[in-house]
XYZ file of C-alpha atoms in Angstrom:
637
model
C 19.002 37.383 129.112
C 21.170 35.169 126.933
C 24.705 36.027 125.560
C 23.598 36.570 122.030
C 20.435 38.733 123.583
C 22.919 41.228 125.411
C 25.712 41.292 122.384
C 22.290 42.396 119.786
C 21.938 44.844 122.530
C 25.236 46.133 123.034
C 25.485 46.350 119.031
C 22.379 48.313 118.431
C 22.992 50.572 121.229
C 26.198 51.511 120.126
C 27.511 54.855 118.769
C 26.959 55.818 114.636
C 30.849 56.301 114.941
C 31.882 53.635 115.955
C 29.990 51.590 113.394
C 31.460 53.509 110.634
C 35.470 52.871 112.335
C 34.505 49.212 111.880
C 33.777 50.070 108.219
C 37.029 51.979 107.805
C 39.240 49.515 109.315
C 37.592 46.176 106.765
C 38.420 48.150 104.380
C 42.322 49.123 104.945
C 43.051 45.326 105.928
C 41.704 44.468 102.169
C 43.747 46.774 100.636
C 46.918 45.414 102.513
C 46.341 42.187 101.953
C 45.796 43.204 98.172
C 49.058 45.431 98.283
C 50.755 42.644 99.514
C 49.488 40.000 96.787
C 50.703 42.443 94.244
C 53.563 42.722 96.095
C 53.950 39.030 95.838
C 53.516 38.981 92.078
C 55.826 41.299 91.239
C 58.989 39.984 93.596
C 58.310 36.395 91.705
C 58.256 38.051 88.240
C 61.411 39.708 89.150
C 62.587 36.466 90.264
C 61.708 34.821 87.067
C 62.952 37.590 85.258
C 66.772 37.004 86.624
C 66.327 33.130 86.257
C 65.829 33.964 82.649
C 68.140 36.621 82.122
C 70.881 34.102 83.328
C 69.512 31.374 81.028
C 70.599 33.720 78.294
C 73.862 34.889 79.337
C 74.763 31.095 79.665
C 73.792 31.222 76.128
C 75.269 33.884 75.076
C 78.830 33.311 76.823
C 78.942 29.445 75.105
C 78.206 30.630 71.675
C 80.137 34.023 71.923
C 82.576 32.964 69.171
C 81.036 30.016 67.305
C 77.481 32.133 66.529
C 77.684 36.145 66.553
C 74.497 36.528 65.068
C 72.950 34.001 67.648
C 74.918 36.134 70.184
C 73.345 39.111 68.910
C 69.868 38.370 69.035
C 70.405 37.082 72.855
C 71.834 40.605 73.554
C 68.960 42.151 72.232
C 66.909 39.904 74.309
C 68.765 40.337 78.038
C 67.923 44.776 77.299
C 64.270 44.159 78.347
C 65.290 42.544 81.917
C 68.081 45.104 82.667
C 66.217 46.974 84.593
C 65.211 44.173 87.279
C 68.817 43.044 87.025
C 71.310 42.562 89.517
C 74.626 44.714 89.791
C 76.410 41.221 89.057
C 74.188 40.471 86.113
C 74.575 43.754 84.384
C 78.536 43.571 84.606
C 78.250 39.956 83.087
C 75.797 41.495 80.112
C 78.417 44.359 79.859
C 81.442 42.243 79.548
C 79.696 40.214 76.783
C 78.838 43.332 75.041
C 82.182 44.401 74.856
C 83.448 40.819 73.455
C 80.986 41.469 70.660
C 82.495 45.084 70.132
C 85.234 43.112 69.512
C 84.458 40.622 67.201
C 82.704 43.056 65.127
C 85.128 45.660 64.720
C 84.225 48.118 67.301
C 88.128 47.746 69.312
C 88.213 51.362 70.195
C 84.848 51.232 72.414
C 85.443 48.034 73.809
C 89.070 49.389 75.129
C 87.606 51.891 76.222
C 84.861 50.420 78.397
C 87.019 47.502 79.417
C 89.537 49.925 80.582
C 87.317 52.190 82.970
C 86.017 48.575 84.175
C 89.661 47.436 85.669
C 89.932 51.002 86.828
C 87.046 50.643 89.210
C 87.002 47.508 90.228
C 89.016 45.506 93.017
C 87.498 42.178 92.799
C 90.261 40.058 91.557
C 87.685 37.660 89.186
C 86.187 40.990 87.288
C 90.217 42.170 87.069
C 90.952 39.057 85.656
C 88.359 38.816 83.008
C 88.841 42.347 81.815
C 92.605 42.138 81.850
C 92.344 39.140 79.517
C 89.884 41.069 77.327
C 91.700 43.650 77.417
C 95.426 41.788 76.082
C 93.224 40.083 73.407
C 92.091 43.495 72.185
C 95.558 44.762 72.544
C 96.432 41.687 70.750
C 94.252 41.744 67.646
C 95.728 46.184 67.286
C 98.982 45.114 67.455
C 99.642 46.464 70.799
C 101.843 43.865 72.163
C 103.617 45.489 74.367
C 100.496 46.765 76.424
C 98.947 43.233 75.589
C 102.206 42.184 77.513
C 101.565 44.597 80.978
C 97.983 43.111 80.707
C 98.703 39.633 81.253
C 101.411 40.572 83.976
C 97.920 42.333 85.627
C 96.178 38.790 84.884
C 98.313 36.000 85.352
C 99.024 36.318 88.791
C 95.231 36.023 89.564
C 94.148 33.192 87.814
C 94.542 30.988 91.083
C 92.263 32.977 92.402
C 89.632 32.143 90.242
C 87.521 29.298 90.457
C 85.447 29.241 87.376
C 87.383 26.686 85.565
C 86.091 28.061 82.323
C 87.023 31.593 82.767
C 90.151 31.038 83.918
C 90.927 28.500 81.090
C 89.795 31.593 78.611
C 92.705 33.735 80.553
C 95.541 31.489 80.181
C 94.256 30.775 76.381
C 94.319 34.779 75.709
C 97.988 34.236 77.417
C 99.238 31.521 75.223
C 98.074 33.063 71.846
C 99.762 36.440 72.727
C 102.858 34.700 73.632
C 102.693 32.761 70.136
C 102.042 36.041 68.665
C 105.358 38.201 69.994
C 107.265 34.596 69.352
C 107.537 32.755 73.265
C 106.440 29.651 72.475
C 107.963 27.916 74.955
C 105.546 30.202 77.498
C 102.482 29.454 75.309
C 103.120 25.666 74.987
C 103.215 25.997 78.945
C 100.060 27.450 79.337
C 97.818 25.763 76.576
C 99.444 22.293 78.351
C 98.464 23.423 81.970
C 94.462 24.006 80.305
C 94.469 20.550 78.689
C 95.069 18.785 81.901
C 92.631 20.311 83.807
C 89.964 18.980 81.736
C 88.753 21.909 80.078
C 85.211 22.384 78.174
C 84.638 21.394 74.704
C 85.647 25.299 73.560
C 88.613 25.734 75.421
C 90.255 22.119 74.769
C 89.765 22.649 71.056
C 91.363 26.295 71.475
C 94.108 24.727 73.567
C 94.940 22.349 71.229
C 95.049 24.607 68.593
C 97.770 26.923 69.967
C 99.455 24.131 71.750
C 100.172 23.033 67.747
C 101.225 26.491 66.674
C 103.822 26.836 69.652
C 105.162 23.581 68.252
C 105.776 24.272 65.303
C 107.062 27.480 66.389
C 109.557 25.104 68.271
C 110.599 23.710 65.233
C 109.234 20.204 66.594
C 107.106 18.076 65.506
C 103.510 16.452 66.556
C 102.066 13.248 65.447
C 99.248 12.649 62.965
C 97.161 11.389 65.987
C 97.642 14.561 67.830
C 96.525 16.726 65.028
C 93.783 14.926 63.973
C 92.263 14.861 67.756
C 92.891 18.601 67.517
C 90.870 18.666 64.393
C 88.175 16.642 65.537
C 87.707 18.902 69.415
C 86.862 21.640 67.316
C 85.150 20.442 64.744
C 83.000 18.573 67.407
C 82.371 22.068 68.981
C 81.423 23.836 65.728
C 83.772 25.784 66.328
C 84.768 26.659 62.376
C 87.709 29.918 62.909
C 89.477 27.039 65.403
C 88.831 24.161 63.171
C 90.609 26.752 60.115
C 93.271 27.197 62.181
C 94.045 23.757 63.390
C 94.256 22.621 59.966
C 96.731 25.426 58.738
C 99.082 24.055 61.618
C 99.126 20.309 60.385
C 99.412 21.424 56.936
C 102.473 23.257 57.846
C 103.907 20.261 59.526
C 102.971 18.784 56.351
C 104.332 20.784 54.206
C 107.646 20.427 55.535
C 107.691 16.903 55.328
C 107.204 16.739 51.808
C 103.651 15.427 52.671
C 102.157 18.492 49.763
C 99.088 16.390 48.275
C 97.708 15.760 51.921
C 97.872 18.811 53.224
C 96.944 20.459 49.908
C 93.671 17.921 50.492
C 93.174 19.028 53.713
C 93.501 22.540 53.467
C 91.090 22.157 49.937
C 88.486 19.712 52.191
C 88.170 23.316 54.659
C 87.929 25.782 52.047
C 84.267 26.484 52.394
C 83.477 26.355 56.194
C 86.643 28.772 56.012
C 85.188 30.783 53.700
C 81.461 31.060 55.612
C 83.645 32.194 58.606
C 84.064 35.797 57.161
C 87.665 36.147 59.425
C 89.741 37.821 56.557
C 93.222 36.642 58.142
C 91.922 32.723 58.430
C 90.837 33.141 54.658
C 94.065 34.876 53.755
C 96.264 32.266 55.778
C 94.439 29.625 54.091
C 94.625 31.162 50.662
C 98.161 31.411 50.787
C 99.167 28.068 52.188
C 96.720 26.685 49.054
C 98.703 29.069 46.691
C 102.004 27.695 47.936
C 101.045 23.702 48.023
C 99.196 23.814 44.849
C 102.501 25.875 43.243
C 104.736 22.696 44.149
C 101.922 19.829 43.338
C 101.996 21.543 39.580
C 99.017 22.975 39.919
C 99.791 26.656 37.737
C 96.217 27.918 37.228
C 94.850 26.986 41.020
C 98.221 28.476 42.690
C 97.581 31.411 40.989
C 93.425 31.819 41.866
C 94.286 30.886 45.509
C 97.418 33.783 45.328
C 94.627 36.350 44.230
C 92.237 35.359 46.895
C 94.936 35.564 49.404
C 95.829 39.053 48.312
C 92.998 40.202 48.566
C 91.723 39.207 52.057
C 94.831 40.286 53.604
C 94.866 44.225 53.336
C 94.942 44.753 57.255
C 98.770 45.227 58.896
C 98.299 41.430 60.298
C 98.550 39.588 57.349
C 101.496 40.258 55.962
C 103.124 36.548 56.279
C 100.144 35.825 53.866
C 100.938 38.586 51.371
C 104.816 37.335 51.437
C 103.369 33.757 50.329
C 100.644 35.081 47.797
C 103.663 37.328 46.047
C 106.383 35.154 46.283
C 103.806 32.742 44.234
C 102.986 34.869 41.647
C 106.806 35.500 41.088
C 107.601 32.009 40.558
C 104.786 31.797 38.600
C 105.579 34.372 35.937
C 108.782 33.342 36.075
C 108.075 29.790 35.045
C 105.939 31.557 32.311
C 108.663 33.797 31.130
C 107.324 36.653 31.813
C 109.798 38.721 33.095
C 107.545 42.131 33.073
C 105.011 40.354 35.370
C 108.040 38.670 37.105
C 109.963 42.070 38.214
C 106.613 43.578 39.322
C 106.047 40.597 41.487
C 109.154 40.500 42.677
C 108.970 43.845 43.724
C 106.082 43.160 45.658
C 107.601 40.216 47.442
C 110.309 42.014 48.524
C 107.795 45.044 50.244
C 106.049 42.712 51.782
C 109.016 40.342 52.775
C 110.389 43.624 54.414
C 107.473 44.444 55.894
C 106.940 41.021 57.597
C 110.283 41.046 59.218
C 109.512 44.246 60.325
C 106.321 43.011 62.155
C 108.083 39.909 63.467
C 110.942 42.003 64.966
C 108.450 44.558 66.159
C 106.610 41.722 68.324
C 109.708 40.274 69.390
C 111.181 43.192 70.590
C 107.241 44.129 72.482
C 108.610 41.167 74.832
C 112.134 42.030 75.108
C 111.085 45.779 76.258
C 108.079 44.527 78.333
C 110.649 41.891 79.946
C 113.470 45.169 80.450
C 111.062 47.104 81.707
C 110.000 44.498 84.301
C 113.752 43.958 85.191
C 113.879 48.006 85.242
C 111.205 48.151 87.799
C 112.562 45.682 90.083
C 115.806 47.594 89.587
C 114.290 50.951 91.080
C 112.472 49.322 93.456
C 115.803 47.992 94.778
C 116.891 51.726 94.212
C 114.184 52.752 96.800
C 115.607 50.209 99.058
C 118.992 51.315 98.825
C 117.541 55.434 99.133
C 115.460 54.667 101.960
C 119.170 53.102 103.405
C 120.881 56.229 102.258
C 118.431 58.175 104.187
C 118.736 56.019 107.419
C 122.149 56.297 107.351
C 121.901 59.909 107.042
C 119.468 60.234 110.025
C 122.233 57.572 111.775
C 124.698 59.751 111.515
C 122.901 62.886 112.467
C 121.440 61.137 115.486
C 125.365 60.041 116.174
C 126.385 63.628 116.041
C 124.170 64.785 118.238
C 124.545 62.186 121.100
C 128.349 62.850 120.562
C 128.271 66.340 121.595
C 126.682 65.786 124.743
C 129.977 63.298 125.359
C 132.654 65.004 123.709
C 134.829 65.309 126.273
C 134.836 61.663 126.904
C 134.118 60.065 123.198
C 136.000 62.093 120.502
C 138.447 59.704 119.378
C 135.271 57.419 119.124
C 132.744 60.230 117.396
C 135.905 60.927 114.253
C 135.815 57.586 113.562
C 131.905 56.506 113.696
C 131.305 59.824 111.063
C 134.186 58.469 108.857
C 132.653 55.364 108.802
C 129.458 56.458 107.752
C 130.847 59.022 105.504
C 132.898 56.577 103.683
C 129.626 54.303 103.378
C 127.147 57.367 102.407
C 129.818 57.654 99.519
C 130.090 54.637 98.291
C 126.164 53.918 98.417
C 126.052 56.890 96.639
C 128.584 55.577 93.421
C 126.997 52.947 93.415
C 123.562 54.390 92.481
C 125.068 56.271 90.245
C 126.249 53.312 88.725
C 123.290 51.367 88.810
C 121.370 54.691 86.578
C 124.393 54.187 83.996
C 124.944 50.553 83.635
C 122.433 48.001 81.613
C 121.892 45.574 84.838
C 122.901 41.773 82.640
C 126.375 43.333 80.614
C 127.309 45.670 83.111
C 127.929 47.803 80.136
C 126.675 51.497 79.329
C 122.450 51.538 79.221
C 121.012 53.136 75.938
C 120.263 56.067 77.919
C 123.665 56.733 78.927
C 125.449 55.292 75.612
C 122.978 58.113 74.006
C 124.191 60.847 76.632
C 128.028 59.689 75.744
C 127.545 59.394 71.866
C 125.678 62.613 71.334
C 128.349 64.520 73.665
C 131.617 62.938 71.759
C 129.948 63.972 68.574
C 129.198 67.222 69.466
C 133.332 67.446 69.949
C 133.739 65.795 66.612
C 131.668 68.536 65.034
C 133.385 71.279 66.500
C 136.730 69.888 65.878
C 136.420 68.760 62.721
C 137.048 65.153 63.693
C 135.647 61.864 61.658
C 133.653 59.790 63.578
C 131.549 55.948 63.331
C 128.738 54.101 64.191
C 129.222 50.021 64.588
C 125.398 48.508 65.292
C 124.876 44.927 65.358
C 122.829 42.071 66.594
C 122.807 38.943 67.122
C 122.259 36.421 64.368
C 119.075 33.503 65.273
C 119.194 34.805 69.330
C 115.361 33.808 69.420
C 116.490 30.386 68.643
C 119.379 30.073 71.563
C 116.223 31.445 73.813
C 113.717 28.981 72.461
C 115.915 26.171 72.638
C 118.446 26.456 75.573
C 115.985 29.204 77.852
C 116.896 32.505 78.456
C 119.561 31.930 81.141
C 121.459 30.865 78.087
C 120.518 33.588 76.316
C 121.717 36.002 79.120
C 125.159 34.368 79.171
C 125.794 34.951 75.312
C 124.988 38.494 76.322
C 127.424 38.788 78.609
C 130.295 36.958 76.632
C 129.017 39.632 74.125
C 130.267 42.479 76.148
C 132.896 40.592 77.576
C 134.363 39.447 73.975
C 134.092 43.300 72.171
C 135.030 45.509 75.352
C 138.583 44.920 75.367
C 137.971 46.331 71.205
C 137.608 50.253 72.887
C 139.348 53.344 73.683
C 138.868 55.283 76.417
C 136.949 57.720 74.556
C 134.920 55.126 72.859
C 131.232 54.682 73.850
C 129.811 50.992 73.976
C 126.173 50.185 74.999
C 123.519 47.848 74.667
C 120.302 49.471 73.274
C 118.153 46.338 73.969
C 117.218 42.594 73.282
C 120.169 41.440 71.861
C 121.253 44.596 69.721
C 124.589 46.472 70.683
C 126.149 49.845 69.360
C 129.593 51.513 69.300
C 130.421 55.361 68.716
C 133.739 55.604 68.085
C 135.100 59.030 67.825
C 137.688 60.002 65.609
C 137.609 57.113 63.329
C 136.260 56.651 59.723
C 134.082 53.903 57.994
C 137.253 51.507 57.474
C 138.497 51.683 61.046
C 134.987 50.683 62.312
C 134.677 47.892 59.548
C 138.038 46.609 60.934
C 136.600 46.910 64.443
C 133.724 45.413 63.532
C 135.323 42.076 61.967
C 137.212 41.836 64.861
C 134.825 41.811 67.088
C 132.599 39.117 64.700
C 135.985 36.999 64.742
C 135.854 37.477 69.070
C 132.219 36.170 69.340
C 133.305 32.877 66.976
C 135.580 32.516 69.461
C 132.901 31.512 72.242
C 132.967 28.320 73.522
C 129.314 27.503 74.175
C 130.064 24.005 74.666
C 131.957 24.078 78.205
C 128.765 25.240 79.453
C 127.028 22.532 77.992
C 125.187 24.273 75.347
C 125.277 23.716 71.306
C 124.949 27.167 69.760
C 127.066 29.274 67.492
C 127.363 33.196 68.984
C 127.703 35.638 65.433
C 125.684 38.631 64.715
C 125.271 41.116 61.719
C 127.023 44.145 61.679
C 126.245 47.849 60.426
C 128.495 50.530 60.049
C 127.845 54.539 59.444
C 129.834 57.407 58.697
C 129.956 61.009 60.155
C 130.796 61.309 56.350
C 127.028 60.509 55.351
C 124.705 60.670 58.094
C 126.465 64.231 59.719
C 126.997 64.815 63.488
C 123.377 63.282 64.489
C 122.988 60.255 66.883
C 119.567 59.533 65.151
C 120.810 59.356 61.509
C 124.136 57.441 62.298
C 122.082 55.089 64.179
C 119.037 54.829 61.246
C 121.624 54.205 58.570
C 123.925 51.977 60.965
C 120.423 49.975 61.286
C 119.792 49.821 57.600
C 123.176 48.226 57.041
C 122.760 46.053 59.694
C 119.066 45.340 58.179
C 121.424 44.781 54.888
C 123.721 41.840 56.472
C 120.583 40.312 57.724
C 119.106 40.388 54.254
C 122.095 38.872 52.526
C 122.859 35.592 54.844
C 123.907 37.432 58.221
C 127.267 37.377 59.867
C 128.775 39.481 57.735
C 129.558 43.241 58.323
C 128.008 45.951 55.773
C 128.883 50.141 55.409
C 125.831 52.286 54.660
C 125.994 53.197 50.993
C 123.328 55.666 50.204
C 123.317 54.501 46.469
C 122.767 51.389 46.968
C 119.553 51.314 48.902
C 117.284 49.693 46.832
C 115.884 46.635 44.457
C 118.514 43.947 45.013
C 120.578 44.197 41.977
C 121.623 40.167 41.674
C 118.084 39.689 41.730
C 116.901 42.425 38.832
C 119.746 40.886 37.003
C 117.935 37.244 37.267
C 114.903 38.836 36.257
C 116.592 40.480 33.170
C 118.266 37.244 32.355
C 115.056 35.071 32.836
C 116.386 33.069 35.547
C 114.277 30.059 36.056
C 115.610 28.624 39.096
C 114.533 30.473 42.016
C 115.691 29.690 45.922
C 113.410 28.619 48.317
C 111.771 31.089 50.335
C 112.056 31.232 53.908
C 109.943 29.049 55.793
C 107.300 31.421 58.300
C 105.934 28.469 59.863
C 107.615 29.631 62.759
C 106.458 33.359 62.885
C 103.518 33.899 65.660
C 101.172 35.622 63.478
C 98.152 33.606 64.584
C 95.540 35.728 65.793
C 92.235 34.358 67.273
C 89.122 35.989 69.832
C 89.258 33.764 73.168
């Protein structure tokens, strides 16, 4: 019998069961192998599915600011892959979610979101990202001071992050916020240190852009070449909010070279794309520099279409160098007219909005002063800690001492009085000077505000009860951003301390000096009316004239404005004294600075000398003050 005789035997003589196992077993291997071709189908879908949703936040993250509606659309696209997306891809569609929360209004969310975000993560990339984010939105509310903490979150990671174009958005977010609160010597630093490491076409046109603004801040100047290449970077990028700004920054240089008819040409040539932009502070900026250049070219009727416009894209709290500009236009204006009805009213508008732009520039420069105390305060009570944790060692030292000494009385007493003297006389004196250290602003060595508040409200608590007069002297220095900007701020620390050193020797005893902050000081002086603290007051402005900034090699001039209130008018309150000390002060600084003013509650109003011009029809009107300088600049990195 042949193999293939016995096999047909085996086969037909073998069990119905076994036959049908056969069967069963066929079958299950073709559904695995199908199970695993669909298997197969749907990991490379997935896998297609991720290479495209990454095509489209690549997309989406290059066109974030120059096309929002493209932006949109791609947004709306990346929600059908979500749910075969990675943990990494859904935090990148997230954070560009948020941006657009931003650029369309939604600040509150985004915060919100970005916030929680930092909270939970550790990964120092995502904390960088977010913290920038998160200053820009701080930023564009006018939340400098926590736009300030956010960058001292960021900063300090952005070596650790090697996506050149992230990390270039960072440091851009940090050199428009310093712009903003006025540190343009910090913001020319950074948008430099992007340029030369060969940023993308977004970032070197944003760099360039601030790097203009924080010189003219400067009060320096940049070549024609320099702005045009500027120009041309963003322009090359369509990047049209950039482009608007970059021109507003040459004009300015411009303008104060007497070079009116270019930039007014300029300016004019950018109107439109401007206008298509939809960014109410770029139009109002731009509006209001046209107003202004087209005012001195003799150009009535445009001057005063371009003041309208200004006005009224410029109703948000950010605008108000704009609305200074568009008002102090339609004053000269109707004055040149003779219109003195239309004049006043203008006028009177000017002056709000003057006020209320001084207001916002001292507001952001002070965000940086108390961000930088603060950061000075913290090191200080960390060094407190240190000097605690000391206290408490010695303590344990001397403990520890005591209780080895009894065990040796007999033989070290002599030694054991003298070892707890020691530390007793050392636990003492670490203990004064903590005590000192709470009381005493750390740069002056003067009372803190805390403690000058403490000594002021308790002296005038006595005056009250006694009877006794007592005044206020606030004052601050004249043009200290300028000794800052130009000679750094170890300069500025010394005039601080000649400050102190200068007007000390000017108190009692029972008088309380302090330094509230920045560069602004305040005396109470107890028993003492309004003309004793005027007299105080110009001696002390005659002591700071007397600084001699030159032997350490600087150039500056040290004066400041001075306010003085009464007990007599503001009553036995810290709060009003120092409110109507501040509006005198506010007073000198109105009127030409270094000069001393009393509160006069009658006379806080209008400016008379200029109602009288008004009434008189005065036709010759003083320049206004240049705000080329004021970090207003706002922009989404």
């Amino acid at each position: 019998m042949t193999a293939t005789g016995a096999m047909t035997m085996i086969r037909a003589n073998a069990p119905r069961e076994a036959v049908a196992g056969d069967a069963r077993d066929v079958r299950s291997r073709a559904r695995w192998r199908l199970g695993l071709l669909l298997v197969g189908i749907v990991l490379s879908q997935v896998a297609l599915a991720g290479d495209a949703l990454d095509a489209l936040i690549e997309e989406a993250s290059a066109l974030r600011t120059s096309d929002p509606q493209r932006v949109d659309a791609l947004l709306r696209d990346m929600a059908g892959h979500l749910e075969t997306a990675t943990e990494a891809q859904r935090a990148r569609v997230q954070l560009l979610r948020v941006h657009r929360m931003m650029t369309s209004g939604q600040s509150a969310i985004a915060t919100d979101q970005l916030t929680a975000l930092l909270a939970s993560t550790a990964d120092p990339v995502a904390r960088f990202e977010t913290a920038s984010m998160l200053a820009n939105i701080y930023a564009v509310q006018r939340r400098f001071e926590d736009a300030l903490r956010m960058l001292e979150t960021m900063l300090p990671l952005a070596d650790q992050v090697e996506d050149a174009q992230l990390r270039h958005r960072g440091l851009m977010v940090a050199a428009i916020v310093y712009n903003q609160v006025g540190e343009f010597g910090q913001a020319q630093q950074y948008a430099e240190r992007v340029l030369r490491e060969d940023p993308d076409g977004r970032n070197a046109c944003a760099a360039g852009g601030v790097l203009l603004e924080a010189i003219n801040g400067l009060g320096q100047s940049f070549t024609d070449a320099a702005g045009q290449s500027a120009l041309d970077r963003c322009t090359a990028q369509g990047e049209p909010i950039f482009a608007g700004f970059v021109r507003l920054h040459i004009a300015r240089q411009w303008d104060t070279r007497g070079r009116w008819e270019e930039a007014l040409a300029l300016l004019g040539g950018g109107l439109a794309a401007v206008e298509r932009t939809g960014y109410p502070f770029l139009i109002a900026q731009t509006r209001a520099a046209l107003a202004a250049l087209s005012q001195r070219a003799g150009q009535p009727a445009a001057a005063r279409a371009h003041a309208e416009a200004a006005l009224a894209n410029s109703q948000d709290a950010t605008s108000t160098e704009a609305r200074v500009t568009a008002h102090r236009v339609q004053y000269e204006l109707a004055l040149a007219k003779g219109d003195a009805v239309a004049a006043l009213a203008a006028y009177r508008q000017y002056v709000d909005a003057e006020r209320a732009h001084f207001n916002d520039v001292k507001t952001r420069e002070m965000a940086y002063q108390v961000v930088r105390h603060q950061s000075l305060q913290q090191a200080q009570q960390i060094e407190l800690l240190r000097q605690k944790n000391q206290l408490l060692e010695l303590e344990r030292s001397v403990t520890e001492q005591r209780a080895r000494s009894w065990l040796l009385l007999t033989l070290v007493l002599v030694g054991l009085v003298a070892s707890v003297g020691y530390w007793a006389y050392k636990t003492k004196r670490l203990q004064m000077r903590l005590k000192r250290m709470t009381e005493v602003d750390a740069l002056t060595g003067i009372s803190n505000r805390q403690h000058f508040s403490e000594r002021a409200e308790a002296a005038l608590a006595q005056c009250a009860r006694e009877r006794m007069p007592a005044v206020l002297v606030m004052f601050d220095l004249d043009h200290f951003k300028l000794v800052n900007d130009r000679h750094g701020h170890a300069a500025g620390d010394w005039a601080l301390q000649q400050v102190a050193v200068r007007v000390q020797p000017l108190c009692r005893e029972i008088d309380s000096f302090g330094r509230l902050g920045g560069e602004e000081f305040a005396l109470l002086l107890p028993g003492l009316d309004e003309s004793a603290g005027r007299r105080l007051a110009g001696d002390a402005q005659a002591r700071l004239a007397g600084v001699d900034t030159q032997a350490q090699g600087y150039g500056f001039r040290i004066a400041a404005s001075f306010g003085v209130a009464s007990a007599i008018t503001g009553g036995y309150s810290l709060a009003a004294l120092m409110r109507q000390a501040d509006q005198a002060m506010y007073a000198a600084k109105r009127n030409g600075r270094r000069q001393v003013r009393v509160f006069d509650p009658h006379a806080q109003g209008d400016d008379p000398e200029a109602s009288q011009a008004l009434r008189g029809r005065v036709h010759e009107v003083a320049a206004a003050p240049a705000h080329a300088g004021d970090p207003t600049r706002r922009a989404i990195a």
